[in-house]
PDB file of N, CA and C in Angstrom:
ATOM      1  N   UNK A 228     133.825 165.272  88.379  1.00 66.00           N
ATOM      2  CA  UNK A 228     134.495 164.283  89.204  1.00 66.00           C
ATOM      3  C   UNK A 228     136.009 164.511  89.162  1.00 66.00           C
ATOM      4  N   UNK A 229     136.600 164.601  90.343  1.00 82.00           N
ATOM      5  CA  UNK A 229     138.051 164.764  90.416  1.00 82.00           C
ATOM      6  C   UNK A 229     138.721 163.406  90.247  1.00 82.00           C
ATOM      7  N   UNK A 230     139.871 163.415  89.594  1.00 95.00           N
ATOM      8  CA  UNK A 230     140.635 162.181  89.402  1.00 95.00           C
ATOM      9  C   UNK A 230     141.998 162.312  90.053  1.00 95.00           C
ATOM     10  N   UNK A 231     142.401 161.260  90.752  1.00 97.00           N
ATOM     11  CA  UNK A 231     143.745 161.144  91.297  1.00 97.00           C
ATOM     12  C   UNK A 231     144.441 160.049  90.499  1.00 97.00           C
ATOM     13  N   UNK A 232     145.534 160.386  89.838  1.00 98.00           N
ATOM     14  CA  UNK A 232     146.244 159.397  89.017  1.00 98.00           C
ATOM     15  C   UNK A 232     147.126 158.532  89.907  1.00 98.00           C
ATOM     16  N   UNK A 233     146.973 157.220  89.771  1.00 98.00           N
ATOM     17  CA  UNK A 233     147.793 156.248  90.507  1.00 98.00           C
ATOM     18  C   UNK A 233     149.039 155.976  89.672  1.00 98.00           C
ATOM     19  N   UNK A 234     150.204 156.218  90.253  1.00 98.00           N
ATOM     20  CA  UNK A 234     151.474 156.050  89.541  1.00 98.00           C
ATOM     21  C   UNK A 234     152.401 155.116  90.315  1.00 98.00           C
ATOM     22  N   UNK A 235     153.367 154.553  89.601  1.00 97.00           N
ATOM     23  CA  UNK A 235     154.426 153.771  90.250  1.00 97.00           C
ATOM     24  C   UNK A 235     155.340 154.779  90.962  1.00 97.00           C
ATOM     25  N   UNK A 236     155.471 154.672  92.291  1.00 96.00           N
ATOM     26  CA  UNK A 236     156.272 155.659  93.033  1.00 96.00           C
ATOM     27  C   UNK A 236     157.763 155.337  93.025  1.00 96.00           C
ATOM     28  N   UNK A 237     158.560 156.366  93.292  1.00 92.00           N
ATOM     29  CA  UNK A 237     159.995 156.158  93.475  1.00 92.00           C
ATOM     30  C   UNK A 237     160.212 155.732  94.918  1.00 92.00           C
ATOM     31  N   UNK A 238     160.684 154.511  95.122  1.00 87.00           N
ATOM     32  CA  UNK A 238     160.924 154.002  96.466  1.00 87.00           C
ATOM     33  C   UNK A 238     162.397 154.101  96.868  1.00 87.00           C
ATOM     34  N   UNK A 239     163.256 154.379  95.877  1.00 86.00           N
ATOM     35  CA  UNK A 239     164.686 154.522  96.128  1.00 86.00           C
ATOM     36  C   UNK A 239     165.297 155.323  94.979  1.00 86.00           C
ATOM     37  N   UNK A 240     166.315 156.090  95.282  1.00 88.00           N
ATOM     38  CA  UNK A 240     166.981 156.898  94.259  1.00 88.00           C
ATOM     39  C   UNK A 240     167.574 156.024  93.154  1.00 88.00           C
ATOM     40  N   UNK A 241     168.032 154.836  93.522  1.00 88.00           N
ATOM     41  CA  UNK A 241     168.712 153.955  92.569  1.00 88.00           C
ATOM     42  C   UNK A 241     167.762 153.142  91.694  1.00 88.00           C
ATOM     43  N   UNK A 242     166.465 153.195  91.976  1.00 90.00           N
ATOM     44  CA  UNK A 242     165.499 152.358  91.261  1.00 90.00           C
ATOM     45  C   UNK A 242     164.829 153.154  90.146  1.00 90.00           C
ATOM     46  N   UNK A 243     164.791 152.574  88.926  1.00 94.00           N
ATOM     47  CA  UNK A 243     164.170 153.261  87.793  1.00 94.00           C
ATOM     48  C   UNK A 243     162.895 152.579  87.309  1.00 94.00           C
ATOM     49  N   UNK A 244     162.624 151.363  87.844  1.00 96.00           N
ATOM     50  CA  UNK A 244     161.412 150.639  87.452  1.00 96.00           C
ATOM     51  C   UNK A 244     160.999 149.699  88.575  1.00 96.00           C
ATOM     52  N   UNK A 245     159.731 149.273  88.520  1.00 97.00           N
ATOM     53  CA  UNK A 245     159.208 148.350  89.526  1.00 97.00           C
ATOM     54  C   UNK A 245     158.122 147.494  88.890  1.00 97.00           C
ATOM     55  N   UNK A 246     157.960 146.278  89.405  1.00 98.00           N
ATOM     56  CA  UNK A 246     156.932 145.366  88.921  1.00 98.00           C
ATOM     57  C   UNK A 246     155.677 145.502  89.780  1.00 98.00           C
ATOM     58  N   UNK A 247     154.528 145.595  89.145  1.00 98.00           N
ATOM     59  CA  UNK A 247     153.248 145.595  89.842  1.00 98.00           C
ATOM     60  C   UNK A 247     152.934 144.136  90.177  1.00 98.00           C
ATOM     61  N   UNK A 248     152.940 143.790  91.477  1.00 98.00           N
ATOM     62  CA  UNK A 248     152.805 142.384  91.861  1.00 98.00           C
ATOM     63  C   UNK A 248     151.441 142.024  92.433  1.00 98.00           C
ATOM     64  N   UNK A 249     150.692 143.006  92.939  1.00 98.00           N
ATOM     65  CA  UNK A 249     149.379 142.688  93.505  1.00 98.00           C
ATOM     66  C   UNK A 249     148.521 143.937  93.579  1.00 98.00           C
ATOM     67  N   UNK A 250     147.216 143.760  93.351  1.00 98.00           N
ATOM     68  CA  UNK A 250     146.223 144.821  93.523  1.00 98.00           C
ATOM     69  C   UNK A 250     145.425 144.477  94.768  1.00 98.00           C
ATOM     70  N   UNK A 251     145.446 145.344  95.766  1.00 98.00           N
ATOM     71  CA  UNK A 251     144.782 145.069  97.038  1.00 98.00           C
ATOM     72  C   UNK A 251     143.338 145.559  97.046  1.00 98.00           C
ATOM     73  N   UNK A 252     142.982 146.375  96.058  1.00 98.00           N
ATOM     74  CA  UNK A 252     141.611 146.864  95.880  1.00 98.00           C
ATOM     75  C   UNK A 252     141.221 146.566  94.436  1.00 98.00           C
ATOM     76  N   UNK A 253     140.085 145.952  94.241  1.00 97.00           N
ATOM     77  CA  UNK A 253     139.643 145.584  92.895  1.00 97.00           C
ATOM     78  C   UNK A 253     139.049 146.781  92.168  1.00 97.00           C
ATOM     79  N   UNK A 254     139.059 146.734  90.843  1.00 98.00           N
ATOM     80  CA  UNK A 254     138.468 147.784  90.017  1.00 98.00           C
ATOM     81  C   UNK A 254     137.007 147.954  90.385  1.00 98.00           C
ATOM     82  N   UNK A 255     136.587 149.204  90.524  1.00 98.00           N
ATOM     83  CA  UNK A 255     135.205 149.509  90.855  1.00 98.00           C
ATOM     84  C   UNK A 255     134.932 149.584  92.348  1.00 98.00           C
ATOM     85  N   UNK A 256     135.900 149.181  93.175  1.00 98.00           N
ATOM     86  CA  UNK A 256     135.727 149.243  94.625  1.00 98.00           C
ATOM     87  C   UNK A 256     136.146 150.602  95.160  1.00 98.00           C
ATOM     88  N   UNK A 257     135.599 150.963  96.321  1.00 98.00           N
ATOM     89  CA  UNK A 257     135.954 152.211  96.998  1.00 98.00           C
ATOM     90  C   UNK A 257     137.207 151.983  97.846  1.00 98.00           C
ATOM     91  N   UNK A 258     138.053 152.999  97.898  1.00 98.00           N
ATOM     92  CA  UNK A 258     139.236 152.966  98.761  1.00 98.00           C
ATOM     93  C   UNK A 258     139.296 154.285  99.526  1.00 98.00           C
ATOM     94  N   UNK A 259     139.776 154.229 100.764  1.00 98.00           N
ATOM     95  CA  UNK A 259     139.974 155.432 101.566  1.00 98.00           C
ATOM     96  C   UNK A 259     141.438 155.846 101.500  1.00 98.00           C
ATOM     97  N   UNK A 260     141.671 157.150 101.472  1.00 97.00           N
ATOM     98  CA  UNK A 260     143.042 157.677 101.440  1.00 97.00           C
ATOM     99  C   UNK A 260     143.847 157.072 102.584  1.00 97.00           C
ATOM    100  N   UNK A 261     145.044 156.601 102.275  1.00 98.00           N
ATOM    101  CA  UNK A 261     145.930 156.010 103.274  1.00 98.00           C
ATOM    102  C   UNK A 261     145.792 154.505 103.426  1.00 98.00           C
ATOM    103  N   UNK A 262     144.754 153.923 102.822  1.00 98.00           N
ATOM    104  CA  UNK A 262     144.567 152.466 102.894  1.00 98.00           C
ATOM    105  C   UNK A 262     145.503 151.779 101.897  1.00 98.00           C
ATOM    106  N   UNK A 263     145.957 150.563 102.196  1.00 98.00           N
ATOM    107  CA  UNK A 263     146.804 149.832 101.243  1.00 98.00           C
ATOM    108  C   UNK A 263     146.073 149.653  99.907  1.00 98.00           C
ATOM    109  N   UNK A 264     146.778 149.946  98.807  1.00 98.00           N
ATOM    110  CA  UNK A 264     146.141 149.942  97.493  1.00 98.00           C
ATOM    111  C   UNK A 264     146.742 148.890  96.554  1.00 98.00           C
ATOM    112  N   UNK A 265     148.073 148.813  96.494  1.00 98.00           N
ATOM    113  CA  UNK A 265     148.742 147.858  95.605  1.00 98.00           C
ATOM    114  C   UNK A 265     150.148 147.575  96.104  1.00 98.00           C
ATOM    115  N   UNK A 266     150.785 146.560  95.511  1.00 98.00           N
ATOM    116  CA  UNK A 266     152.131 146.143  95.913  1.00 98.00           C
ATOM    117  C   UNK A 266     153.039 146.182  94.693  1.00 98.00           C
ATOM    118  N   UNK A 267     154.244 146.757  94.885  1.00 98.00           N
ATOM    119  CA  UNK A 267     155.255 146.752  93.832  1.00 98.00           C
ATOM    120  C   UNK A 267     156.499 146.032  94.342  1.00 98.00           C
ATOM    121  N   UNK A 268     157.283 145.506  93.405  1.00 97.00           N
ATOM    122  CA  UNK A 268     158.541 144.841  93.756  1.00 97.00           C
ATOM    123  C   UNK A 268     159.663 145.439  92.928  1.00 97.00           C
ATOM    124  N   UNK A 269     160.777 145.718  93.602  1.00 93.00           N
ATOM    125  CA  UNK A 269     162.003 146.127  92.920  1.00 93.00           C
ATOM    126  C   UNK A 269     163.005 144.999  93.117  1.00 93.00           C
ATOM    127  N   UNK A 270     164.229 145.196  92.659  1.00 87.00           N
ATOM    128  CA  UNK A 270     165.253 144.162  92.821  1.00 87.00           C
ATOM    129  C   UNK A 270     165.496 143.830  94.291  1.00 87.00           C
ATOM    130  N   UNK A 271     165.278 144.808  95.168  1.00 84.00           N
ATOM    131  CA  UNK A 271     165.654 144.631  96.565  1.00 84.00           C
ATOM    132  C   UNK A 271     164.498 144.365  97.517  1.00 84.00           C
ATOM    133  N   UNK A 272     163.286 144.824  97.187  1.00 90.00           N
ATOM    134  CA  UNK A 272     162.206 144.710  98.173  1.00 90.00           C
ATOM    135  C   UNK A 272     160.827 144.831  97.545  1.00 90.00           C
ATOM    136  N   UNK A 273     159.829 144.355  98.303  1.00 95.00           N
ATOM    137  CA  UNK A 273     158.439 144.588  97.943  1.00 95.00           C
ATOM    138  C   UNK A 273     157.925 145.736  98.804  1.00 95.00           C
ATOM    139  N   UNK A 274     157.076 146.568  98.225  1.00 96.00           N
ATOM    140  CA  UNK A 274     156.515 147.697  98.957  1.00 96.00           C
ATOM    141  C   UNK A 274     155.015 147.749  98.754  1.00 96.00           C
ATOM    142  N   UNK A 275     154.282 147.924  99.859  1.00 97.00           N
ATOM    143  CA  UNK A 275     152.838 148.108  99.809  1.00 97.00           C
ATOM    144  C   UNK A 275     152.599 149.614  99.699  1.00 97.00           C
ATOM    145  N   UNK A 276     151.844 150.035  98.681  1.00 98.00           N
ATOM    146  CA  UNK A 276     151.626 151.447  98.422  1.00 98.00           C
ATOM    147  C   UNK A 276     150.219 151.838  98.859  1.00 98.00           C
ATOM    148  N   UNK A 277     150.116 152.956  99.555  1.00 98.00           N
ATOM    149  CA  UNK A 277     148.831 153.431 100.058  1.00 98.00           C
ATOM    150  C   UNK A 277     148.143 154.330  99.037  1.00 98.00           C
ATOM    151  N   UNK A 278     146.822 154.396  99.145  1.00 98.00           N
ATOM    152  CA  UNK A 278     146.025 155.268  98.284  1.00 98.00           C
ATOM    153  C   UNK A 278     146.314 156.730  98.618  1.00 98.00           C
ATOM    154  N   UNK A 279     146.458 157.555  97.582  1.00 97.00           N
ATOM    155  CA  UNK A 279     146.719 158.976  97.772  1.00 97.00           C
ATOM    156  C   UNK A 279     145.451 159.804  97.823  1.00 97.00           C
ATOM    157  N   UNK A 280     144.294 159.161  97.672  1.00 97.00           N
ATOM    158  CA  UNK A 280     143.009 159.846  97.706  1.00 97.00           C
ATOM    159  C   UNK A 280     141.924 158.818  97.997  1.00 97.00           C
ATOM    160  N   UNK A 281     140.738 159.303  98.348  1.00 97.00           N
ATOM    161  CA  UNK A 281     139.585 158.421  98.558  1.00 97.00           C
ATOM    162  C   UNK A 281     138.708 158.440  97.318  1.00 97.00           C
ATOM    163  N   UNK A 282     138.127 157.293  96.980  1.00 98.00           N
ATOM    164  CA  UNK A 282     137.217 157.234  95.842  1.00 98.00           C
ATOM    165  C   UNK A 282     137.167 155.842  95.246  1.00 98.00           C
ATOM    166  N   UNK A 283     136.681 155.776  94.004  1.00 98.00           N
ATOM    167  CA  UNK A 283     136.525 154.514  93.287  1.00 98.00           C
ATOM    168  C   UNK A 283     137.750 154.259  92.421  1.00 98.00           C
ATOM    169  N   UNK A 284     138.280 153.051  92.500  1.00 98.00           N
ATOM    170  CA  UNK A 284     139.515 152.681  91.806  1.00 98.00           C
ATOM    171  C   UNK A 284     139.212 152.101  90.424  1.00 98.00           C
ATOM    172  N   UNK A 285     139.977 152.535  89.431  1.00 98.00           N
ATOM    173  CA  UNK A 285     139.971 151.925  88.100  1.00 98.00           C
ATOM    174  C   UNK A 285     141.435 151.678  87.719  1.00 98.00           C
ATOM    175  N   UNK A 286     141.747 150.451  87.343  1.00 98.00           N
ATOM    176  CA  UNK A 286     143.127 150.080  87.010  1.00 98.00           C
ATOM    177  C   UNK A 286     143.359 150.073  85.503  1.00 98.00           C
ATOM    178  N   UNK A 287     144.542 150.534  85.095  1.00 98.00           N
ATOM    179  CA  UNK A 287     145.000 150.381  83.716  1.00 98.00           C
ATOM    180  C   UNK A 287     146.243 149.489  83.675  1.00 98.00           C
ATOM    181  N   UNK A 288     146.935 149.371  84.820  1.00 98.00           N
ATOM    182  CA  UNK A 288     148.117 148.525  84.921  1.00 98.00           C
ATOM    183  C   UNK A 288     147.740 147.067  85.085  1.00 98.00           C
ATOM    184  N   UNK A 289     148.682 146.190  84.750  1.00 98.00           N
ATOM    185  CA  UNK A 289     148.474 144.744  84.818  1.00 98.00           C
ATOM    186  C   UNK A 289     149.476 144.116  85.788  1.00 98.00           C
ATOM    187  N   UNK A 290     148.989 143.201  86.619  1.00 98.00           N
ATOM    188  CA  UNK A 290     149.866 142.464  87.532  1.00 98.00           C
ATOM    189  C   UNK A 290     150.896 141.695  86.709  1.00 98.00           C
ATOM    190  N   UNK A 291     152.146 141.712  87.183  1.00 98.00           N
ATOM    191  CA  UNK A 291     153.216 140.987  86.507  1.00 98.00           C
ATOM    192  C   UNK A 291     153.969 141.821  85.488  1.00 98.00           C
ATOM    193  N   UNK A 292     153.531 143.070  85.288  1.00 98.00           N
ATOM    194  CA  UNK A 292     154.185 143.962  84.328  1.00 98.00           C
ATOM    195  C   UNK A 292     155.155 144.879  85.066  1.00 98.00           C
ATOM    196  N   UNK A 293     156.311 145.135  84.457  1.00 98.00           N
ATOM    197  CA  UNK A 293     157.297 146.062  85.012  1.00 98.00           C
ATOM    198  C   UNK A 293     157.090 147.426  84.368  1.00 98.00           C
ATOM    199  N   UNK A 294     157.020 148.457  85.211  1.00 98.00           N
ATOM    200  CA  UNK A 294     156.759 149.828  84.760  1.00 98.00           C
ATOM    201  C   UNK A 294     157.896 150.750  85.186  1.00 98.00           C
ATOM    202  N   UNK A 295     158.116 151.796  84.391  1.00 97.00           N
ATOM    203  CA  UNK A 295     159.044 152.848  84.782  1.00 97.00           C
ATOM    204  C   UNK A 295     158.456 153.612  85.961  1.00 97.00           C
ATOM    205  N   UNK A 296     159.326 154.184  86.798  1.00 97.00           N
ATOM    206  CA  UNK A 296     158.878 155.034  87.894  1.00 97.00           C
ATOM    207  C   UNK A 296     158.068 156.192  87.298  1.00 97.00           C
ATOM    208  N   UNK A 297     156.924 156.467  87.887  1.00 97.00           N
ATOM    209  CA  UNK A 297     156.062 157.552  87.423  1.00 97.00           C
ATOM    210  C   UNK A 297     155.009 157.116  86.414  1.00 97.00           C
ATOM    211  N   UNK A 298     155.063 155.860  85.956  1.00 98.00           N
ATOM    212  CA  UNK A 298     154.087 155.378  84.990  1.00 98.00           C
ATOM    213  C   UNK A 298     152.692 155.327  85.610  1.00 98.00           C
ATOM    214  N   UNK A 299     151.690 155.713  84.845  1.00 98.00           N
ATOM    215  CA  UNK A 299     150.302 155.671  85.322  1.00 98.00           C
ATOM    216  C   UNK A 299     149.798 154.229  85.256  1.00 98.00           C
ATOM    217  N   UNK A 300     149.200 153.780  86.382  1.00 98.00           N
ATOM    218  CA  UNK A 300     148.650 152.415  86.408  1.00 98.00           C
ATOM    219  C   UNK A 300     147.171 152.400  86.781  1.00 98.00           C
ATOM    220  N   UNK A 301     146.579 153.569  86.972  1.00 98.00           N
ATOM    221  CA  UNK A 301     145.155 153.636  87.294  1.00 98.00           C
ATOM    222  C   UNK A 301     144.749 155.011  87.762  1.00 98.00           C
ATOM    223  N   UNK A 302     143.462 155.126  88.132  1.00 98.00           N
ATOM    224  CA  UNK A 302     142.935 156.383  88.662  1.00 98.00           C
ATOM    225  C   UNK A 302     141.984 156.086  89.819  1.00 98.00           C
ATOM    226  N   UNK A 303     141.853 157.075  90.691  1.00 98.00           N
ATOM    227  CA  UNK A 303     140.838 157.060  91.743  1.00 98.00           C
ATOM    228  C   UNK A 303     139.935 158.254  91.461  1.00 98.00           C
ATOM    229  N   UNK A 304     138.650 157.994  91.282  1.00 98.00           N
ATOM    230  CA  UNK A 304     137.694 159.085  91.030  1.00 98.00           C
ATOM    231  C   UNK A 304     136.837 159.289  92.266  1.00 98.00           C
ATOM    232  N   UNK A 305     136.585 160.555  92.585  1.00 91.00           N
ATOM    233  CA  UNK A 305     135.794 160.854  93.773  1.00 91.00           C
ATOM    234  C   UNK A 305     134.315 160.875  93.465  1.00 91.00           C
TER     235      UNK A 305
END
């Protein structure tokens, strides 16, 4: 089974961390590549992040937690 690691993306050069504010797909559910997956918030804006692969989602990140850019918050397995 291939795994795609879900990470907190860099949404701006000036941003070094972001808060995970919402999960749009629950653990164990299927997601299609390009579909909305989760929401992050920085000091300036909220961003809806799309899935980078299709498969089953498993989360390791927690809503309400602030993560460094690039931090792993889950995986998508095909």
